[in-house]
Amino acid sequence: MNIRRNAVAAADSVPTQQFLTFRIGAEFFGMALKQTREILEYTDVTTVPLMPKFLRGVINLRGEMVPVIDLSVRLGRDPLDVQRRTCIIVVELLVEEQLHVLGLLADAVSEVIDVSPDDIEDTPAFGAKIRADFIQGIAKRDGNFVVLLDANSALSVRELAHLVETELQ
Amino acid sequence: MNLDAALQTFFAEAEELLVSMEAALLRVEDGADDGETLNEIFRAAHTIKGSAGLFGLNAIVSFTHIVENILDRAREGSVQIDSALLGILLQCRDHIAALVSDEMQQQEATPERLQQGDALLQQLLPWMKDKPAAPPAAAVISASSTDDGAVGTWHLSLRLGPDCLRNGMDPLSFIRFLATLGEIIQLVTLDEALPDVADFDAETLYLGFEIDLRTSADRNSIESVFDFVRDDADIRILPPHSKIEQYIELIHSLPENPLRLGEILVQSGALSPAALQQALHRQQSTRQPRAPLLGEILSDSQTVATAVLDAALDKQKKSVGGKSAAENRSIRVDAEKLDKLINLIGELVISRQRVDLLSAQAGHGPLSEAVASLGNFTEQIRDAALTLRMVQIGETFQRFRRVVRDTSMELGKSIDLVISGAETELDRSMVEKLTDPLTHIVRNAIDHGIEPVEVRRASGKSDTGTLQLSACHEAGNIVIEISDDGGGLNLEKIRAKAIANGIVDATASLSDNEIFQLIFHAGLSTAEQVTNLSGRGVGMDVVKRNIESLQGGIDIDSVRGQGTSLRIRLPLTLAIIDGFHVAASATQFIIPQTTVLECMDLSSLPAVKGRSCVNLRGDQVPYIRLREIFVLPDRSRGEKREKLVVVQFGHNRAGVVVDDLFGEIQTVVKPLSPIFQALRGVGGSSLLGSGDIAFILDIPQLIELAITREARSVGTTLHSTQEHSP
């Protein structure tokens, strides 16, 4: 089984995927590079009234109002503390042919890594303390585990909107 | 090749044509009896049929064809359009519209739809009867066969031009459409022009077609199949029983090998082998002794052909002349591109405000001057860009001719629709949202406003009621007025009903205007008889809400026995609003200017004990503290004096309490991400000159939010805050 997977990967050299890695607290995460648009230095986020904690507010990105998500809260950790190296990763999600732009707060951005399917380890059934459907897989880099996020699920616009609705009730 | 794009164009055009067809039909009904109106109706049907044929939309083609047929006969004068036929034709138009919309949604026509179509065609039969007895199917084929009636074999040489595919035309669809005119006896594809594989361009058309078509259609009908490609195409059509010379001429004038073409003609039976031999030979023999002779022969025969062609082209030009001139004056632009442009200009406006701010700080004379002139142009660009999206309201008004016609017929009333100010322009996005409320108001006016004939006679009015639709610009707003000369609103009845329904207190004294406004209350209908059209007590409240969501307002004026008039006031565009810039805590808000009545210090007004109400010149006005409703931190520590902004919502007033007033501002509306959809009270966001973000308040929503909050926390209904002050 394993041999066959290697053979497929060897014959087909393309399927390495690029991920942008970043740090939140002591953990490292990866986001598919093709879904990230740019990285911004932290600027003041305008708070939107009555929003749940994971929704920090909106920023003006060259005239576009972009919601900023505190990924740390979304993943079930404490709210992120803004520090000198805090940045906003701007991601683009294509949902039902509609492009949604979101900003993610991160403590620091590390690097872009190439991940071949072989490098991706299966998600452990438990222990990651993150909802399983948020995780695309786990890669190992320099002795660290990098949690590769499934943006479409972790940042599902529909689910976020639903959470806002629940908060408002 | 993008057939899809071409198909979208077809849908857009078909919709426009159907609208103008309806308008023209209604003009005929109003007594217009000129040839041009009939021509317009005919052309609409004809073009829809032709284009539909290109895409192989057979359901549309076969139905429209028969309608077109009748229209053609009306044009000739052999059929008189009376009111019965007109009624059917209007229904036929609707059916075509339904068929087009089926295709648009990529739905197969349902059996019911087909039945409807058949039923309509059945109704049309009497007007087709005086035709020489022919089975209905044959009638379909024989189109407008007035000159060449008899069935014959036509020879067509099609060279559709190399760009044909690139322009979104599929040669196959032409051939498919030809087949609807008659029977294709022979079709030979000429592939001689195909290049080597290396040079082959997938989007270039290299093929030619030689077709023999057996049909009773005339030259015009056959030529009109190719209306859309005529410009770049080389299309030759030889009628049945053409002279041998004409075939020979055809052979020589086409780029392909004469022998091959000759063979094709022989195969089809148009030429006998002997005739071909003889012809080719004759030409060869004449060519040898005196070379110029061939040229002479050809040019001779060609002049004939050119003359025929010119005549045909001329005819074509005449029939479409007026239209193409009009088309050249406007271009079709993707609405999204326009929206993008307007967005960018919004950015420009904001950037300019920022530059303004900075230059004022810098205090540099020449710089300030330059910035001022930049500002001037920015404003002009903004205004010019906004007008790009403006459309005349006339087209929307025209649609009501049909609504009025159908509604008044159903109710047995006779009503004149008078339209004025049709050239008044407003934002396209508003027009779309206006149609529903306007339709409702118009129906209401016909149903409840204008009295039945007997009542009108009794009160000395003319039998025919008048409904007026008018539009005009007024101080940066557009005002649309719908007025009727009907019975007017019955104040007592409305009041009684409102009291019965618990909307107002029996003891409350209400001004006329306050009573008028009650008709916008949900659950209030004064019609004694609930008709199928209106009177179910839903509607007017929805109308009002729709108008308010467009940042507009609606007023009523009514005189008992003389009529009612509704005035809708709307901003010209939704992209930019005039607002009042305020702040609560550190959050900045914009209150739409149209809702703001006045501003004052909260502490200057006597408070009503124990309630969030102030006494404003004797009226109790409830207020909402933005800081409280949006749960914002109190940063003033009681040092700052709170301000009260009095706003109007519906027929009520309310106060919005804020920490800071900054003044009037014109600003660009930016929608918020759908993530915030559930957030009530905020309609959008906006960038300020400083680069800060402000939230645009939606006042009706905000009030609703306050009411539900209060209801939840106090456990009472909205009555406590919303009752009318004595």
mmCIF file of C-alpha atoms in Angstrom, chain B residues 44-338:
data_model
loop_
_atom_site.group_PDB
_atom_site.id
_atom_site.type_symbol
_atom_site.label_atom_id
_atom_site.label_comp_id
_atom_site.label_asym_id
_atom_site.label_seq_id
_atom_site.Cartn_x
_atom_site.Cartn_y
_atom_site.Cartn_z
ATOM 1 C CA ALA B 44 -39.491 42.068 -32.291
ATOM 2 C CA ALA B 45 -41.071 38.685 -33.017
ATOM 3 C CA HIS B 46 -38.995 38.254 -36.143
ATOM 4 C CA THR B 47 -35.679 38.987 -34.423
ATOM 5 C CA ILE B 48 -36.459 36.754 -31.473
ATOM 6 C CA LYS B 49 -37.337 33.938 -33.811
ATOM 7 C CA GLY B 50 -34.215 34.449 -35.878
ATOM 8 C CA SER B 51 -31.847 34.596 -32.933
ATOM 9 C CA ALA B 52 -33.536 31.672 -31.193
ATOM 10 C CA GLY B 53 -33.023 29.686 -34.366
ATOM 11 C CA LEU B 54 -29.305 30.383 -34.227
ATOM 12 C CA PHE B 55 -29.121 28.663 -30.897
ATOM 13 C CA GLY B 56 -31.403 25.824 -31.895
ATOM 14 C CA LEU B 57 -34.096 26.867 -29.411
ATOM 15 C CA ASN B 58 -36.814 25.180 -31.394
ATOM 16 C CA ALA B 59 -39.665 25.655 -28.960
ATOM 17 C CA ILE B 60 -39.265 29.415 -29.233
ATOM 18 C CA VAL B 61 -38.793 29.319 -32.988
ATOM 19 C CA SER B 62 -41.832 27.252 -33.840
ATOM 20 C CA PHE B 63 -44.185 29.193 -31.578
ATOM 21 C CA THR B 64 -42.904 32.646 -32.474
ATOM 22 C CA HIS B 65 -42.991 31.764 -36.114
ATOM 23 C CA ILE B 66 -46.750 31.490 -36.153
ATOM 24 C CA VAL B 67 -47.155 34.691 -34.193
ATOM 25 C CA GLU B 68 -44.814 36.412 -36.610
ATOM 26 C CA ASN B 69 -46.841 35.029 -39.460
ATOM 27 C CA ILE B 70 -50.028 36.650 -38.198
ATOM 28 C CA LEU B 71 -48.197 39.895 -37.501
ATOM 29 C CA ASP B 72 -46.863 39.870 -41.021
ATOM 30 C CA ARG B 73 -50.370 39.497 -42.357
ATOM 31 C CA ALA B 74 -51.491 42.349 -40.145
ATOM 32 C CA ARG B 75 -48.691 44.438 -41.585
ATOM 33 C CA GLU B 76 -49.898 43.670 -45.071
ATOM 34 C CA GLY B 77 -53.405 44.573 -44.076
ATOM 35 C CA SER B 78 -54.911 41.149 -44.741
ATOM 36 C CA VAL B 79 -55.609 40.768 -41.038
ATOM 37 C CA GLN B 80 -57.203 43.466 -38.927
ATOM 38 C CA ILE B 81 -55.964 43.711 -35.368
ATOM 39 C CA ASP B 82 -59.057 43.927 -33.190
ATOM 40 C CA SER B 83 -59.242 43.807 -29.431
ATOM 41 C CA ALA B 84 -59.765 40.039 -29.421
ATOM 42 C CA LEU B 85 -56.656 39.412 -31.474
ATOM 43 C CA LEU B 86 -54.749 41.950 -29.424
ATOM 44 C CA GLY B 87 -55.599 40.102 -26.235
ATOM 45 C CA ILE B 88 -54.316 36.870 -27.713
ATOM 46 C CA LEU B 89 -51.204 38.528 -29.057
ATOM 47 C CA LEU B 90 -50.411 39.902 -25.623
ATOM 48 C CA GLN B 91 -50.766 36.427 -24.214
ATOM 49 C CA CYS B 92 -48.585 35.104 -27.004
ATOM 50 C CA ARG B 93 -45.962 37.651 -26.033
ATOM 51 C CA ASP B 94 -46.139 36.417 -22.451
ATOM 52 C CA HIS B 95 -45.793 32.881 -23.682
ATOM 53 C CA ILE B 96 -42.689 33.747 -25.669
ATOM 54 C CA ALA B 97 -41.334 35.436 -22.552
ATOM 55 C CA ALA B 98 -42.057 32.267 -20.578
ATOM 56 C CA LEU B 99 -40.317 30.140 -23.184
ATOM 57 C CA VAL B 100 -37.290 32.421 -23.139
ATOM 58 C CA SER B 101 -37.156 32.335 -19.372
ATOM 59 C CA ASP B 102 -37.395 28.533 -19.434
ATOM 60 C CA GLU B 103 -34.354 28.484 -21.657
ATOM 61 C CA MET B 104 -32.600 30.955 -19.445
ATOM 62 C CA GLN B 105 -33.048 28.644 -16.500
ATOM 63 C CA GLN B 106 -32.145 25.736 -18.737
ATOM 64 C CA GLN B 107 -35.429 24.069 -18.084
ATOM 65 C CA GLU B 108 -37.181 21.860 -20.518
ATOM 66 C CA ALA B 109 -40.558 23.264 -21.435
ATOM 67 C CA THR B 110 -43.117 21.523 -19.243
ATOM 68 C CA PRO B 111 -46.087 19.781 -20.841
ATOM 69 C CA GLU B 112 -48.320 22.504 -19.354
ATOM 70 C CA ARG B 113 -46.218 25.123 -21.074
ATOM 71 C CA LEU B 114 -46.525 23.354 -24.384
ATOM 72 C CA GLN B 115 -50.251 22.989 -23.862
ATOM 73 C CA GLN B 116 -50.533 26.698 -23.174
ATOM 74 C CA GLY B 117 -48.718 27.339 -26.409
ATOM 75 C CA ASP B 118 -50.947 25.020 -28.382
ATOM 76 C CA ALA B 119 -54.035 26.568 -26.852
ATOM 77 C CA LEU B 120 -52.853 30.027 -27.864
ATOM 78 C CA LEU B 121 -52.130 28.874 -31.384
ATOM 79 C CA GLN B 122 -55.602 27.355 -31.518
ATOM 80 C CA GLN B 123 -57.023 30.735 -30.599
ATOM 81 C CA LEU B 124 -55.014 32.327 -33.374
ATOM 82 C CA LEU B 125 -56.493 29.976 -35.963
ATOM 83 C CA PRO B 126 -59.424 32.215 -37.007
ATOM 84 C CA TRP B 127 -56.965 34.823 -38.202
ATOM 85 C CA MET B 128 -55.063 32.329 -40.270
ATOM 86 C CA LYS B 129 -58.172 30.831 -41.856
ATOM 87 C CA ASP B 130 -58.467 32.739 -45.098
ATOM 88 C CA LYS B 131 -55.188 31.189 -46.175
ATOM 89 C CA PRO B 132 -55.447 28.653 -48.970
ATOM 90 C CA ALA B 133 -56.480 25.486 -47.223
ATOM 91 C CA ALA B 134 -53.320 24.036 -45.818
ATOM 92 C CA PRO B 135 -52.706 21.848 -42.803
ATOM 93 C CA PRO B 136 -51.328 23.792 -39.832
ATOM 94 C CA ALA B 137 -47.933 22.157 -40.172
ATOM 95 C CA ALA B 138 -47.593 23.444 -43.693
ATOM 96 C CA ALA B 139 -48.565 26.883 -42.534
ATOM 97 C CA VAL B 140 -45.518 26.821 -40.340
ATOM 98 C CA ILE B 141 -43.275 26.169 -43.245
ATOM 99 C CA SER B 142 -44.754 28.513 -45.745
ATOM 100 C CA ALA B 143 -43.727 31.497 -43.656
ATOM 101 C CA SER B 144 -44.240 34.683 -45.604
ATOM 102 C CA SER B 145 -44.335 32.953 -48.911
ATOM 103 C CA THR B 146 -46.034 35.675 -50.833
ATOM 104 C CA ASP B 147 -43.949 35.944 -53.978
ATOM 105 C CA ASP B 148 -42.571 32.501 -54.699
ATOM 106 C CA GLY B 149 -45.344 30.455 -53.119
ATOM 107 C CA ALA B 150 -44.479 27.272 -54.957
ATOM 108 C CA VAL B 151 -42.140 24.690 -53.559
ATOM 109 C CA GLY B 152 -38.799 24.621 -55.319
ATOM 110 C CA THR B 153 -35.189 23.716 -54.797
ATOM 111 C CA TRP B 154 -32.876 26.536 -53.869
ATOM 112 C CA HIS B 155 -29.153 26.292 -54.066
ATOM 113 C CA LEU B 156 -27.179 27.948 -51.289
ATOM 114 C CA SER B 157 -23.443 28.461 -51.187
ATOM 115 C CA LEU B 158 -22.320 29.371 -47.706
ATOM 116 C CA ARG B 159 -18.883 30.733 -46.906
ATOM 117 C CA LEU B 160 -19.526 32.079 -43.462
ATOM 118 C CA GLY B 161 -16.205 33.858 -43.051
ATOM 119 C CA PRO B 162 -13.191 32.761 -41.028
ATOM 120 C CA ASP B 163 -14.254 34.686 -37.911
ATOM 121 C CA CYS B 164 -17.694 33.164 -37.728
ATOM 122 C CA LEU B 165 -16.878 30.870 -34.780
ATOM 123 C CA ARG B 166 -14.917 33.569 -33.025
ATOM 124 C CA ASN B 167 -17.984 35.782 -33.182
ATOM 125 C CA GLY B 168 -19.958 33.171 -31.357
ATOM 126 C CA MET B 169 -21.894 31.814 -34.324
ATOM 127 C CA ASP B 170 -22.155 28.136 -34.956
ATOM 128 C CA PRO B 171 -22.587 27.302 -38.656
ATOM 129 C CA LEU B 172 -24.539 24.241 -37.621
ATOM 130 C CA SER B 173 -27.250 26.338 -36.062
ATOM 131 C CA PHE B 174 -27.795 28.144 -39.351
ATOM 132 C CA ILE B 175 -28.153 24.861 -41.136
ATOM 133 C CA ARG B 176 -30.419 23.591 -38.417
ATOM 134 C CA PHE B 177 -32.541 26.672 -38.850
ATOM 135 C CA LEU B 178 -32.615 26.280 -42.608
ATOM 136 C CA ALA B 179 -34.088 22.869 -42.010
ATOM 137 C CA THR B 180 -37.050 24.511 -40.333
ATOM 138 C CA LEU B 181 -37.820 26.361 -43.550
ATOM 139 C CA GLY B 182 -37.983 23.266 -45.666
ATOM 140 C CA GLU B 183 -36.098 20.123 -46.436
ATOM 141 C CA ILE B 184 -32.364 19.967 -46.941
ATOM 142 C CA ILE B 185 -31.945 17.680 -49.913
ATOM 143 C CA GLN B 186 -28.235 17.802 -50.199
ATOM 144 C CA LEU B 187 -25.477 19.194 -48.060
ATOM 145 C CA VAL B 188 -21.849 19.047 -49.111
ATOM 146 C CA THR B 189 -19.125 20.302 -46.806
ATOM 147 C CA LEU B 190 -16.149 21.816 -48.581
ATOM 148 C CA ASP B 191 -12.970 21.277 -46.641
ATOM 149 C CA GLU B 192 -10.489 22.378 -49.269
ATOM 150 C CA ALA B 193 -9.484 25.425 -47.309
ATOM 151 C CA LEU B 194 -8.391 23.345 -44.304
ATOM 152 C CA PRO B 195 -4.693 24.039 -43.680
ATOM 153 C CA ASP B 196 -2.058 21.638 -42.405
ATOM 154 C CA VAL B 197 -2.498 20.538 -38.855
ATOM 155 C CA ALA B 198 0.405 22.756 -37.797
ATOM 156 C CA ASP B 199 -1.291 25.874 -39.116
ATOM 157 C CA PHE B 200 -4.734 24.884 -37.998
ATOM 158 C CA ASP B 201 -6.443 27.379 -35.735
ATOM 159 C CA ALA B 202 -9.260 25.828 -33.766
ATOM 160 C CA GLU B 203 -11.284 29.033 -33.750
ATOM 161 C CA THR B 204 -11.163 29.706 -37.449
ATOM 162 C CA LEU B 205 -13.847 28.442 -39.739
ATOM 163 C CA TYR B 206 -12.342 26.830 -42.810
ATOM 164 C CA LEU B 207 -15.401 25.013 -44.046
ATOM 165 C CA GLY B 208 -17.788 25.954 -46.787
ATOM 166 C CA PHE B 209 -21.204 24.463 -47.389
ATOM 167 C CA GLU B 210 -23.164 23.802 -50.547
ATOM 168 C CA ILE B 211 -26.782 23.191 -49.720
ATOM 169 C CA ASP B 212 -29.843 22.317 -51.716
ATOM 170 C CA LEU B 213 -32.959 23.335 -49.893
ATOM 171 C CA ARG B 214 -36.408 22.345 -50.952
ATOM 172 C CA THR B 215 -38.794 24.930 -49.630
ATOM 173 C CA SER B 216 -41.672 27.186 -50.448
ATOM 174 C CA ALA B 217 -40.075 30.049 -48.532
ATOM 175 C CA ASP B 218 -39.107 33.124 -50.496
ATOM 176 C CA ARG B 219 -35.703 34.673 -50.927
ATOM 177 C CA ASN B 220 -36.213 37.085 -48.055
ATOM 178 C CA SER B 221 -36.977 34.372 -45.561
ATOM 179 C CA ILE B 222 -33.962 32.398 -46.640
ATOM 180 C CA GLU B 223 -31.694 35.405 -46.603
ATOM 181 C CA SER B 224 -32.946 36.507 -43.236
ATOM 182 C CA VAL B 225 -31.592 33.281 -41.765
ATOM 183 C CA PHE B 226 -28.154 34.790 -42.266
ATOM 184 C CA ASP B 227 -28.938 38.261 -40.965
ATOM 185 C CA PHE B 228 -26.428 37.848 -38.196
ATOM 186 C CA VAL B 229 -23.433 36.884 -40.283
ATOM 187 C CA ARG B 230 -24.154 38.701 -43.488
ATOM 188 C CA ASP B 231 -21.369 41.206 -42.979
ATOM 189 C CA ASP B 232 -18.405 38.854 -43.105
ATOM 190 C CA ALA B 233 -19.974 36.035 -44.983
ATOM 191 C CA ASP B 234 -20.089 35.198 -48.632
ATOM 192 C CA ILE B 235 -23.551 33.763 -49.124
ATOM 193 C CA ARG B 236 -25.002 33.051 -52.523
ATOM 194 C CA ILE B 237 -28.531 31.937 -53.020
ATOM 195 C CA LEU B 238 -29.821 30.688 -56.330
ATOM 196 C CA PRO B 239 -33.578 30.386 -56.691
ATOM 197 C CA PRO B 240 -35.210 27.296 -58.184
ATOM 198 C CA HIS B 241 -34.996 27.043 -61.947
ATOM 199 C CA SER B 242 -32.158 29.494 -62.278
ATOM 200 C CA LYS B 243 -30.530 29.794 -65.642
ATOM 201 C CA ILE B 244 -27.575 27.590 -66.299
ATOM 202 C CA GLU B 245 -25.438 30.680 -66.707
ATOM 203 C CA GLN B 246 -26.183 31.638 -63.159
ATOM 204 C CA TYR B 247 -24.894 28.329 -61.912
ATOM 205 C CA ILE B 248 -21.807 28.683 -64.064
ATOM 206 C CA GLU B 249 -21.270 32.133 -62.681
ATOM 207 C CA LEU B 250 -21.593 30.764 -59.188
ATOM 208 C CA ILE B 251 -19.021 28.103 -59.912
ATOM 209 C CA HIS B 252 -16.521 30.601 -61.144
ATOM 210 C CA SER B 253 -17.042 33.240 -58.559
ATOM 211 C CA LEU B 254 -16.407 30.915 -55.643
ATOM 212 C CA PRO B 255 -12.826 30.284 -54.569
ATOM 213 C CA GLU B 256 -13.045 26.501 -54.740
ATOM 214 C CA ASN B 257 -12.176 24.325 -57.694
ATOM 215 C CA PRO B 258 -14.828 24.860 -60.418
ATOM 216 C CA LEU B 259 -14.917 21.179 -61.286
ATOM 217 C CA ARG B 260 -15.718 20.186 -57.734
ATOM 218 C CA LEU B 261 -18.520 22.741 -57.494
ATOM 219 C CA GLY B 262 -19.792 21.644 -60.855
ATOM 220 C CA GLU B 263 -19.990 18.096 -59.663
ATOM 221 C CA ILE B 264 -21.922 19.112 -56.608
ATOM 222 C CA LEU B 265 -24.446 20.923 -58.743
ATOM 223 C CA VAL B 266 -24.736 17.977 -61.053
ATOM 224 C CA GLN B 267 -25.276 15.712 -58.090
ATOM 225 C CA SER B 268 -28.083 17.857 -56.813
ATOM 226 C CA GLY B 269 -29.706 17.762 -60.218
ATOM 227 C CA ALA B 270 -29.459 21.500 -60.712
ATOM 228 C CA LEU B 271 -27.246 20.972 -63.734
ATOM 229 C CA SER B 272 -27.145 18.090 -66.134
ATOM 230 C CA PRO B 273 -23.667 16.677 -66.732
ATOM 231 C CA ALA B 274 -23.946 17.730 -70.322
ATOM 232 C CA ALA B 275 -24.870 21.272 -69.432
ATOM 233 C CA LEU B 276 -21.925 21.449 -67.079
ATOM 234 C CA GLN B 277 -19.546 20.113 -69.686
ATOM 235 C CA GLN B 278 -20.902 22.440 -72.244
ATOM 236 C CA ALA B 279 -20.739 25.440 -69.965
ATOM 237 C CA LEU B 280 -17.238 24.803 -68.782
ATOM 238 C CA HIS B 281 -16.176 24.067 -72.274
ATOM 239 C CA ARG B 282 -17.826 27.098 -73.699
ATOM 240 C CA GLN B 283 -16.093 29.301 -71.251
ATOM 241 C CA GLN B 284 -12.794 27.653 -71.865
ATOM 242 C CA SER B 285 -13.151 28.000 -75.576
ATOM 243 C CA THR B 286 -14.155 31.596 -75.338
ATOM 244 C CA ARG B 287 -11.295 32.238 -72.976
ATOM 245 C CA GLN B 288 -8.675 30.961 -75.372
ATOM 246 C CA PRO B 289 -9.160 33.241 -78.337
ATOM 247 C CA ARG B 290 -10.022 36.360 -76.467
ATOM 248 C CA ALA B 291 -9.076 36.427 -72.835
ATOM 249 C CA PRO B 292 -11.067 39.547 -71.805
ATOM 250 C CA LEU B 293 -14.295 37.939 -72.856
ATOM 251 C CA LEU B 294 -14.502 35.837 -69.695
ATOM 252 C CA GLY B 295 -14.201 38.937 -67.672
ATOM 253 C CA GLU B 296 -16.947 40.457 -69.730
ATOM 254 C CA ILE B 297 -19.219 37.500 -69.320
ATOM 255 C CA LEU B 298 -18.592 37.374 -65.619
ATOM 256 C CA SER B 299 -18.928 41.025 -65.059
ATOM 257 C CA ASP B 300 -22.096 41.061 -67.091
ATOM 258 C CA SER B 301 -23.679 38.366 -65.040
ATOM 259 C CA GLN B 302 -22.210 39.839 -61.923
ATOM 260 C CA THR B 303 -23.781 43.209 -62.522
ATOM 261 C CA VAL B 304 -27.067 41.432 -62.575
ATOM 262 C CA ALA B 305 -26.212 39.718 -59.334
ATOM 263 C CA THR B 306 -24.960 42.930 -57.781
ATOM 264 C CA ALA B 307 -28.095 44.694 -58.794
ATOM 265 C CA VAL B 308 -30.181 42.007 -57.155
ATOM 266 C CA LEU B 309 -27.934 41.983 -54.139
ATOM 267 C CA ASP B 310 -27.956 45.741 -53.829
ATOM 268 C CA ALA B 311 -31.691 45.780 -54.040
ATOM 269 C CA ALA B 312 -31.897 43.160 -51.343
ATOM 270 C CA LEU B 313 -29.426 44.965 -49.135
ATOM 271 C CA ASP B 314 -31.263 48.195 -49.653
ATOM 272 C CA LYS B 315 -34.455 46.598 -48.572
ATOM 273 C CA GLN B 316 -32.761 45.207 -45.513
ATOM 274 C CA LYS B 317 -31.313 48.585 -44.617
ATOM 275 C CA LYS B 318 -34.650 50.253 -44.887
ATOM 276 C CA SER B 319 -36.304 47.839 -42.537
ATOM 277 C CA VAL B 320 -33.658 48.063 -39.857
ATOM 278 C CA GLY B 321 -32.356 51.538 -40.609
ATOM 279 C CA GLY B 322 -33.932 53.396 -37.725
ATOM 280 C CA LYS B 323 -33.024 50.774 -35.226
ATOM 281 C CA SER B 324 -29.358 50.441 -36.060
ATOM 282 C CA ALA B 325 -28.905 54.174 -35.815
ATOM 283 C CA ALA B 326 -30.321 54.083 -32.317
ATOM 284 C CA GLU B 327 -28.147 51.155 -31.376
ATOM 285 C CA ASN B 328 -25.021 52.975 -32.387
ATOM 286 C CA ARG B 329 -25.721 55.709 -29.918
ATOM 287 C CA SER B 330 -25.438 53.417 -26.920
ATOM 288 C CA ILE B 331 -23.235 50.525 -25.966
ATOM 289 C CA ARG B 332 -23.931 47.564 -23.784
ATOM 290 C CA VAL B 333 -21.660 47.407 -20.748
ATOM 291 C CA ASP B 334 -21.466 44.684 -18.154
ATOM 292 C CA ALA B 335 -23.131 46.045 -15.010
ATOM 293 C CA GLU B 336 -20.307 44.599 -12.913
ATOM 294 C CA LYS B 337 -17.730 46.705 -14.728
ATOM 295 C CA LEU B 338 -19.747 49.798 -13.978
#
